[in-house]
GROMACS .gro file of C-alpha atoms in nm:
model
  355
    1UNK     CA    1  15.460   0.483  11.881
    2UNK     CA    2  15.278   0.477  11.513
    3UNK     CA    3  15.219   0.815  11.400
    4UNK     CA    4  15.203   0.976  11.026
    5UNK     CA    5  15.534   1.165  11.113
    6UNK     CA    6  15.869   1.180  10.954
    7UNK     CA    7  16.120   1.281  11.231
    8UNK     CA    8  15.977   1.377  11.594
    9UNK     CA    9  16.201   1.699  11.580
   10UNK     CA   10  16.060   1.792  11.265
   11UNK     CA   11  15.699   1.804  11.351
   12UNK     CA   12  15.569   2.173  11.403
   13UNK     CA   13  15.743   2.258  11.105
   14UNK     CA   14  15.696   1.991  10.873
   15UNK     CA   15  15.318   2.049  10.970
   16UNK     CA   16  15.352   2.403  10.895
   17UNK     CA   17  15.474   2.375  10.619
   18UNK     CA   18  15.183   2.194  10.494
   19UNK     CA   19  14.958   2.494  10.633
   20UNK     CA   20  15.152   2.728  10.428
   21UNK     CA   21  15.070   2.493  10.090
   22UNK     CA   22  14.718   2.380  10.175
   23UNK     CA   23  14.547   2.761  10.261
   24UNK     CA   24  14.775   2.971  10.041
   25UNK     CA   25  14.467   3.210   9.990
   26UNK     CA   26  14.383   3.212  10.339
   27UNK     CA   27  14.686   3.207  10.547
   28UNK     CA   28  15.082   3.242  10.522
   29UNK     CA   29  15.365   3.119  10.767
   30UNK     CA   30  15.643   3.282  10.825
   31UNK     CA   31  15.975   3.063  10.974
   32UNK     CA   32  16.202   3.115  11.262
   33UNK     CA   33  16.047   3.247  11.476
   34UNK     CA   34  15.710   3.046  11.334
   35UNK     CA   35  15.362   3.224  11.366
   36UNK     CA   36  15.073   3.157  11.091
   37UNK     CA   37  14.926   3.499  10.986
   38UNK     CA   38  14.638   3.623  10.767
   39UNK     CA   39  14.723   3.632  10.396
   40UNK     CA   40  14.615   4.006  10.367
   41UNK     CA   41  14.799   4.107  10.690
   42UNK     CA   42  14.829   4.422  10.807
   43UNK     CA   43  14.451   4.482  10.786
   44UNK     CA   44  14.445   4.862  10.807
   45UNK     CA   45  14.239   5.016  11.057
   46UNK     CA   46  14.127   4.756  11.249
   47UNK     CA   47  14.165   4.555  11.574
   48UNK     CA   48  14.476   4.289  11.511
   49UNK     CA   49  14.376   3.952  11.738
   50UNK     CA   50  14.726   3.708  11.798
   51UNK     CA   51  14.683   3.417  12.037
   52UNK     CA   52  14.917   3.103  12.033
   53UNK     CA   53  14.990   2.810  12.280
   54UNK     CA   54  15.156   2.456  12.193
   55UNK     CA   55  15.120   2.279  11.889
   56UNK     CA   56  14.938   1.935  11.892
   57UNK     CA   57  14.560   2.137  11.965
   58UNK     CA   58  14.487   2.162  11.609
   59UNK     CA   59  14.304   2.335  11.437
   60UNK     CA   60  14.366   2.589  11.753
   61UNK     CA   61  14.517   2.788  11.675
   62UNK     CA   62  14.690   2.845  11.346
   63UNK     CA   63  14.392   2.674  11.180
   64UNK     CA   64  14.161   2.944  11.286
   65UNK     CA   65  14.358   3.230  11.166
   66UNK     CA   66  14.154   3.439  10.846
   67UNK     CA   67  13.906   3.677  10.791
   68UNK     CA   68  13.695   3.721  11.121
   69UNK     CA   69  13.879   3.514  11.313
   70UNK     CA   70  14.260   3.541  11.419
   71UNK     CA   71  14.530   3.783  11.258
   72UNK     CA   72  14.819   3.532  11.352
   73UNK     CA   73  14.859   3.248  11.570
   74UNK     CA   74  15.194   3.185  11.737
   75UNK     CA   75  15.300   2.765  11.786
   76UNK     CA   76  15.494   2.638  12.045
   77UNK     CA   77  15.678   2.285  12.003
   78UNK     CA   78  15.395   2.029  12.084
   79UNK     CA   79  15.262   2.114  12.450
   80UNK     CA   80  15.519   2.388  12.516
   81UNK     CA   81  15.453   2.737  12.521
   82UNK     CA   82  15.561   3.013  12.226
   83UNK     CA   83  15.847   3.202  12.257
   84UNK     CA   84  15.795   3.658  12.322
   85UNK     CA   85  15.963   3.667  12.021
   86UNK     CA   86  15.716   3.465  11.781
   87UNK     CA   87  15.429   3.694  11.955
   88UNK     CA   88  15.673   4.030  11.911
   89UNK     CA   89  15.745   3.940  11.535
   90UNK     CA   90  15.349   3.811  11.488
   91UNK     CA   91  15.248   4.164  11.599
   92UNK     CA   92  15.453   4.352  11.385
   93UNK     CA   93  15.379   4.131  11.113
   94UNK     CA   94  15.025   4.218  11.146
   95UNK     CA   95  14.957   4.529  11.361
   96UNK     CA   96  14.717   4.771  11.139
   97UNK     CA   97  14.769   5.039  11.300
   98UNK     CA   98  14.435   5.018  11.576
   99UNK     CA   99  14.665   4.822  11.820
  100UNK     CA  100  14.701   4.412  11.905
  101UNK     CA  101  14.496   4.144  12.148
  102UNK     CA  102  14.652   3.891  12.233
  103UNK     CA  103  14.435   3.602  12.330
  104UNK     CA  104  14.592   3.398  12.649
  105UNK     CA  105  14.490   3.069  12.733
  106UNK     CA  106  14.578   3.033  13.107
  107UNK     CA  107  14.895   2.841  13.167
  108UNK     CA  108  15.229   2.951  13.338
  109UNK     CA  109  15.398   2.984  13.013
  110UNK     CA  110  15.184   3.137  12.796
  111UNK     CA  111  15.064   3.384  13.075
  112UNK     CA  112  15.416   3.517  13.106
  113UNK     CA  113  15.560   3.536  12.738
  114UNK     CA  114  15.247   3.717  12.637
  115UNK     CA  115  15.331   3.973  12.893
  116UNK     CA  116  15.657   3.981  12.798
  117UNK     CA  117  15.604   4.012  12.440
  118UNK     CA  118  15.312   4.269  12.489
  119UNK     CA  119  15.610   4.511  12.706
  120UNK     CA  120  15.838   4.455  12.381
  121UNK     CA  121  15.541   4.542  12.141
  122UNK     CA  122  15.523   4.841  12.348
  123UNK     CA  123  15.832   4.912  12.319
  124UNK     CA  124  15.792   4.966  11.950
  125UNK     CA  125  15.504   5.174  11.955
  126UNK     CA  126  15.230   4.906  11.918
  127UNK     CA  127  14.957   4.919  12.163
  128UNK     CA  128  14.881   4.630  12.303
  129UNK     CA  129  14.576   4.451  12.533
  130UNK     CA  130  14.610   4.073  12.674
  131UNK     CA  131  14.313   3.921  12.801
  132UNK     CA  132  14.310   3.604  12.982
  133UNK     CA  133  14.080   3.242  12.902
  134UNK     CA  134  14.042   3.075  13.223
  135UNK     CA  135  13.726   2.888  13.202
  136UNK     CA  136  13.785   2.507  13.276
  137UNK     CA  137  13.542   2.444  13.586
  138UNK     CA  138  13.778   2.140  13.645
  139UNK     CA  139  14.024   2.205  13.881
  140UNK     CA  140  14.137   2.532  14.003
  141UNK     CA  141  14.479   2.470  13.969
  142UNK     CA  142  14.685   2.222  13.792
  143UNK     CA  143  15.036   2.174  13.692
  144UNK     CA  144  15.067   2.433  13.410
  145UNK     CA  145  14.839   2.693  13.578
  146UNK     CA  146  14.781   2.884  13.862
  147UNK     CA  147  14.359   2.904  13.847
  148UNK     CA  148  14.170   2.754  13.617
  149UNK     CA  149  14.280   2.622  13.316
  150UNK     CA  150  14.211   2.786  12.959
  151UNK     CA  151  14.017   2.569  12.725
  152UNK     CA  152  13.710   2.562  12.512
  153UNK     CA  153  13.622   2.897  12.544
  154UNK     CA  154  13.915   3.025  12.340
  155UNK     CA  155  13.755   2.913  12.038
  156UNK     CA  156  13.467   3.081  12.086
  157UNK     CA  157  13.632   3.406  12.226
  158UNK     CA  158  13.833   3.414  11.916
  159UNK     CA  159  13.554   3.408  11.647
  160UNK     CA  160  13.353   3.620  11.867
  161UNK     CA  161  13.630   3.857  11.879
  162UNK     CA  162  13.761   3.845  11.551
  163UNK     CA  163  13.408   3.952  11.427
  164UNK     CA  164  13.416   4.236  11.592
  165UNK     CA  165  13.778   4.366  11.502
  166UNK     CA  166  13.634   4.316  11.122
  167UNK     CA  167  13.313   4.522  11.220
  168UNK     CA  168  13.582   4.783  11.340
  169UNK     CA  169  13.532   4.767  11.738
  170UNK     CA  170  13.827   4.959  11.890
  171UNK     CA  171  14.100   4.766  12.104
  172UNK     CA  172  13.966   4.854  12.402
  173UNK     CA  173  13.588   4.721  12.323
  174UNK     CA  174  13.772   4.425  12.154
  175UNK     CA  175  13.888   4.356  12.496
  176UNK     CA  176  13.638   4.392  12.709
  177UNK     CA  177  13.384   4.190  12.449
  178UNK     CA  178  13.694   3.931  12.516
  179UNK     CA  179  13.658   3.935  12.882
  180UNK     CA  180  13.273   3.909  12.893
  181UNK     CA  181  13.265   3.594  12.674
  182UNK     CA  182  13.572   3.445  12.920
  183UNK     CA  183  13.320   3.524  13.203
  184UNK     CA  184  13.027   3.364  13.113
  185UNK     CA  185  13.185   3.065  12.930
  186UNK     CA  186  13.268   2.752  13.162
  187UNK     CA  187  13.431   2.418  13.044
  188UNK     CA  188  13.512   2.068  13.097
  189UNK     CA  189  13.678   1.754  12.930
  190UNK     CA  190  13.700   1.380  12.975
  191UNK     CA  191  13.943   1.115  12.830
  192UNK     CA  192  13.915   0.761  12.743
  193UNK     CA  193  14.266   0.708  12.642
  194UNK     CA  194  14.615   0.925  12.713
  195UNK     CA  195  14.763   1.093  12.369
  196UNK     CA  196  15.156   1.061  12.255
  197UNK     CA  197  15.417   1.369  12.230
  198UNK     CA  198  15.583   1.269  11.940
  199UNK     CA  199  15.930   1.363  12.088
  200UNK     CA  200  15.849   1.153  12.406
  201UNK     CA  201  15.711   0.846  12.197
  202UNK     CA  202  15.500   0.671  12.476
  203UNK     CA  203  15.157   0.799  12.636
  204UNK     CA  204  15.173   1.107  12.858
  205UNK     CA  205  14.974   0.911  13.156
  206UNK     CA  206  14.855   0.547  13.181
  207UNK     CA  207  14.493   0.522  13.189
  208UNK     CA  208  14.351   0.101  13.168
  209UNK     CA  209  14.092   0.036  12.915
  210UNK     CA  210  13.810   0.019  13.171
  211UNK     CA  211  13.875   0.371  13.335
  212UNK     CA  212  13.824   0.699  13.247
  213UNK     CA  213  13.936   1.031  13.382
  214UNK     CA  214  13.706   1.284  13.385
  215UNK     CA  215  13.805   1.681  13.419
  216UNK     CA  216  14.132   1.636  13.204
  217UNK     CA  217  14.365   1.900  13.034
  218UNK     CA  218  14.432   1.933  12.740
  219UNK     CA  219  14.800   1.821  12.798
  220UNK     CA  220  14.688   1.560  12.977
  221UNK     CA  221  14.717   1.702  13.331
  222UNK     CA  222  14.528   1.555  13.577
  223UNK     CA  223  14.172   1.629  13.654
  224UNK     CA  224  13.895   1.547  13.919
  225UNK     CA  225  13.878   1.216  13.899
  226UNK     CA  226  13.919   0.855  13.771
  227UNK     CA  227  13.665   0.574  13.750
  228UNK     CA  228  13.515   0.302  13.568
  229UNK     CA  229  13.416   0.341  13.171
  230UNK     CA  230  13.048   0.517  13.211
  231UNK     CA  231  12.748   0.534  12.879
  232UNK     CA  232  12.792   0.792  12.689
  233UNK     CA  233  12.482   0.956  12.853
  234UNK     CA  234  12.631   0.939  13.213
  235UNK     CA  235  12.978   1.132  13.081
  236UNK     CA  236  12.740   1.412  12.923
  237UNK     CA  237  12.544   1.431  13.238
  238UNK     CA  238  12.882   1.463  13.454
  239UNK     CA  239  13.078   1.692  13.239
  240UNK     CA  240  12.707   1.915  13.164
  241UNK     CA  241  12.597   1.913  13.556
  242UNK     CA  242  12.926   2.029  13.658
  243UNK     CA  243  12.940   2.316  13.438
  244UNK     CA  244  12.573   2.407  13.487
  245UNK     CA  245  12.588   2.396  13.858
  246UNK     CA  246  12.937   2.547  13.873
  247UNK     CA  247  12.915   2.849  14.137
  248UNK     CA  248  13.031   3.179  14.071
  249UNK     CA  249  13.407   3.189  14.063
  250UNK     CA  250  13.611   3.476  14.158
  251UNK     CA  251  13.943   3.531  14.077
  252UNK     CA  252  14.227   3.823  14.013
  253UNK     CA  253  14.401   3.889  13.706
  254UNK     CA  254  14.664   4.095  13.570
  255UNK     CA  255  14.595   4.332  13.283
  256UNK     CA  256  14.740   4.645  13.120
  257UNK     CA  257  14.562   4.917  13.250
  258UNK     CA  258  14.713   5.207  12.977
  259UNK     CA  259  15.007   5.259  13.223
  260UNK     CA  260  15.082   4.931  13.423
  261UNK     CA  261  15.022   4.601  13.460
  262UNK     CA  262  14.727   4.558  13.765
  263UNK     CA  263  14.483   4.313  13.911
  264UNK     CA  264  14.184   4.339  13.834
  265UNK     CA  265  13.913   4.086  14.048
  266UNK     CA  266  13.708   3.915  13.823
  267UNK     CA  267  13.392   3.726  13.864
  268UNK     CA  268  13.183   3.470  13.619
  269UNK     CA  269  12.828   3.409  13.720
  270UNK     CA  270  12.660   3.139  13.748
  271UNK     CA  271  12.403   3.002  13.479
  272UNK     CA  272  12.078   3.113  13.540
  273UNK     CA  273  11.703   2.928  13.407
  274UNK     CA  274  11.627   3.146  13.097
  275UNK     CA  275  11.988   3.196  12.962
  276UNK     CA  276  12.058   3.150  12.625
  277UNK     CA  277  12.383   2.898  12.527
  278UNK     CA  278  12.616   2.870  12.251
  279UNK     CA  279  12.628   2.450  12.302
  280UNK     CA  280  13.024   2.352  12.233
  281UNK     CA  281  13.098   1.976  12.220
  282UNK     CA  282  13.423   1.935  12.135
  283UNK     CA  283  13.650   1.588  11.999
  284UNK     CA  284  14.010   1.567  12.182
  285UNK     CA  285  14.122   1.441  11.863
  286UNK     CA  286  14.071   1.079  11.877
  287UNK     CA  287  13.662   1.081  11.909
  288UNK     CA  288  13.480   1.076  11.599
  289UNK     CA  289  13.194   1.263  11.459
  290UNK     CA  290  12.904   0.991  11.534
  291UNK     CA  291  13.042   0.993  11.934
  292UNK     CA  292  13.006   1.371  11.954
  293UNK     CA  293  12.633   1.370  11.817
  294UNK     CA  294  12.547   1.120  12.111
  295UNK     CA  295  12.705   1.353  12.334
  296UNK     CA  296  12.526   1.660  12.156
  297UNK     CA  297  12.190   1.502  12.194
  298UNK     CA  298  12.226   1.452  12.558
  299UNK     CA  299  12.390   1.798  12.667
  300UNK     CA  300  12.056   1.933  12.446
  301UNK     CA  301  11.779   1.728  12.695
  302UNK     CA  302  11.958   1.831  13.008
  303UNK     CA  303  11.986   2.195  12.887
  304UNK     CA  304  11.632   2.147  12.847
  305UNK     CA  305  11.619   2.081  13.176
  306UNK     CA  306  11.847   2.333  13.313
  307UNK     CA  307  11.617   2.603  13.178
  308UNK     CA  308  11.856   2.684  12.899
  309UNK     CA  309  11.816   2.749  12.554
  310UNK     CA  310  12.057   2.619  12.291
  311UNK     CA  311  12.042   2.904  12.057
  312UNK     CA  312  12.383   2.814  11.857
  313UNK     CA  313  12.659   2.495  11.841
  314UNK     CA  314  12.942   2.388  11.719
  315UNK     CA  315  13.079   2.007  11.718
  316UNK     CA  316  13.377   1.862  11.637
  317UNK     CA  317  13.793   1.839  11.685
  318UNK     CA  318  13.861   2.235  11.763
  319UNK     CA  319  14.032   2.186  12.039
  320UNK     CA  320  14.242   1.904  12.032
  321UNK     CA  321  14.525   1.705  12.258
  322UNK     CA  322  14.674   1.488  11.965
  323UNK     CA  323  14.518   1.143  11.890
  324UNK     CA  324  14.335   1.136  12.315
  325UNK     CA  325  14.005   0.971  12.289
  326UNK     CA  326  13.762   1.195  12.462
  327UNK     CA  327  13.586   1.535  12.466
  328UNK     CA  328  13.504   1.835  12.613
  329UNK     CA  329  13.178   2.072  12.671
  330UNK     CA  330  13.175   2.457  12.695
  331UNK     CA  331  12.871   2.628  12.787
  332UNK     CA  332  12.875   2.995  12.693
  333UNK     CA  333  12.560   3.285  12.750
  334UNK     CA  334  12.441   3.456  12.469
  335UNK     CA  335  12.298   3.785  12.434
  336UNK     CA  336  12.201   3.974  12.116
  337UNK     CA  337  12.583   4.110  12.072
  338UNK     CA  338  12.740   3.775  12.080
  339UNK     CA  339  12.489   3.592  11.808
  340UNK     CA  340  12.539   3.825  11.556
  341UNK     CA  341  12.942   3.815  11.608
  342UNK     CA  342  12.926   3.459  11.636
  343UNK     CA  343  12.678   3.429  11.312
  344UNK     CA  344  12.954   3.695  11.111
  345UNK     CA  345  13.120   3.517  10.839
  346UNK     CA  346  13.428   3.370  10.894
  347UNK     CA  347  13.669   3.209  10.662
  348UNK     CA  348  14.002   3.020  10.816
  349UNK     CA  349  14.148   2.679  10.785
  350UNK     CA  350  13.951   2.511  11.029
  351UNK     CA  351  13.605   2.726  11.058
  352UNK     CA  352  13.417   2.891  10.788
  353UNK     CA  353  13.080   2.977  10.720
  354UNK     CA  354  12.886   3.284  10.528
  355UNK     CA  355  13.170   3.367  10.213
   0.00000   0.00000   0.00000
């Protein structure tokens, strides 16, 4: 294993720690339990947004916490889920006073300590909303998940979002605009080459230098399928066909409903000729800059195609699974509501634009 790291154990917080020294105007950390939180936490008055998941997915999440983005970001050891009481102490850290999302990417563990942590935050007076990401057209289930897999949509759903807490939405429009960009985003990834836990020290699958797997998680679970090294062009087509195509998928959910947890049926519909698209290619960490591009400028002719418009993008590592060679493409429709949030300024580690 050759990897910029001191001691494996030390890792998250080493890392961390460099956050902490790196953004000091932007973001501060706070140690056992670790969450990354806005430097001008509590914002008063306004919608607080807290999502988390494993570390080794940088800049997601604790890269994209600032101003119109994400209050505080909770990390787990590398590909293990956050503790209830990082999310607990996150909230109170930066609850305002107009209630806390919490942003859930769909896996076992960070489905349940989100719900736990949002009954505690209740507890204490601080209302709280969860809304799930499930949007990996993949697989429907996998070994961290029952349903699909969240991914690449998170992202999006979290500058969308955090635009709108900074416009002043209330928590309960915060969630709903949450849940309509989880519906009508859709996912998928690839990988060329496996990625290292530092406190394992070998790859997390074997994968020979003339195969690919295509439909991979971002932990490295499996995905659809495996097969021979394909052009560039052929991967975009796969991963872009499969999301384009992808039926509608219906599913149930738990949320809070003001009194209780209940399921509520959801359904994402299909893309349609005419929709607009925010275009998302994404780097698993390992793929550089000039790779994505060729990727970008394919997914843009079979859009084309499709009938849909590209009408914003983003490219690069946001979404990451270590050093794994590879990518990933989310698809999301637009509408007049989600452009403007999307265009809103933002300012965080990892994203900025407009101040």
């Amino acid at each position: 294993m050759k990897k910029l790291i001191n001691k494996p154990e030390d890792v998250v917080t080493e890392e961390l720690q460099g956050v902490a020294l790196a953004y000091p105007d932007v973001v501060k950390v706070h140690f056992d339990p670790n969450f990354v939180y806005r430097a001008d936490a509590p914002v008063k008055g306004k919608v607080a947004l807290i999502s988390g998941g494993g570390s080794g997915h940088e800049p997601m999440h604790g890269g994209l916490v600032g101003v119109g983005m994400l209050h505080a970001a909770c990390p787990g050891q590398v590909f293990t889920s956050p503790t209830p009481d990082q999310m607990l102490e996150a909230a109170k850290m930066v609850h305002g006073g107009a209630g806390v999302l919490y942003i859930v990417k769909n896996y076992t563990g960070d489905v349940m300590n989100f719900e736990m942590a949002a009954d505690m935050a209740r507890a204490e007076g601080i209302k709280v909303a969860n809304i799930l990401i499930d949007d990996d057209a993949a697989v429907k289930d996998s070994l961290y998940t029952a349903g699909r897999r969240g991914v690449g949509t998170t992202v999006l759903a979290e500058k969308i979002c955090g635009a709108a807490a900074e416009k002043g939405y209330d928590l309960k429009k915060v969630a709903d605009l949450c849940r309509k960009v989880n519906i009508n985003g859709r996912s998928m990834g690839m990988a060329l080459t496996s990625c290292t836990v530092p406190m394992a020290g070998k790859p997390t699958f074997d994968l020979p230098e003339d195969e690919m797997e295509i439909g991979i998680g971002i932990h490295g679970e499996p995905g659809r399928k495996r097969m021979k090294l394909k052009t560039a062009d052929e991967i975009t087509e796969m991963l872009a066909l499969s999301i384009i195509e992808d039926e509608a998928y219906t599913r149930t959910v738990r949320e809070w409903n003001g009194e209780e947890w209940a399921d509520v049926e959801l359904v994402d519909p299909p893309f349609q000729r005419g929709d607009q698209v925010l275009a998302f290619v994404n780097s698993m960490g390992g793929t550089p800059d000039i790779e994505l591009h060729i990727l970008y400028r394919k997914l843009h002719e079979i859009c084309e195609k499709k009938g849909l418009k590209i009408v914003r993008n983003l490219i690069g590592p946001y979404i990451t699974s270590l050093e794994m060679q590879g990518c990933s493409i989310t698809l999301l429709k637009m509408d007049d509501e989600l452009i403007e949030l999307w265009d809103a300024p933002v300012k965080t580690p990892g994203l900025r634009w407009g101040m």
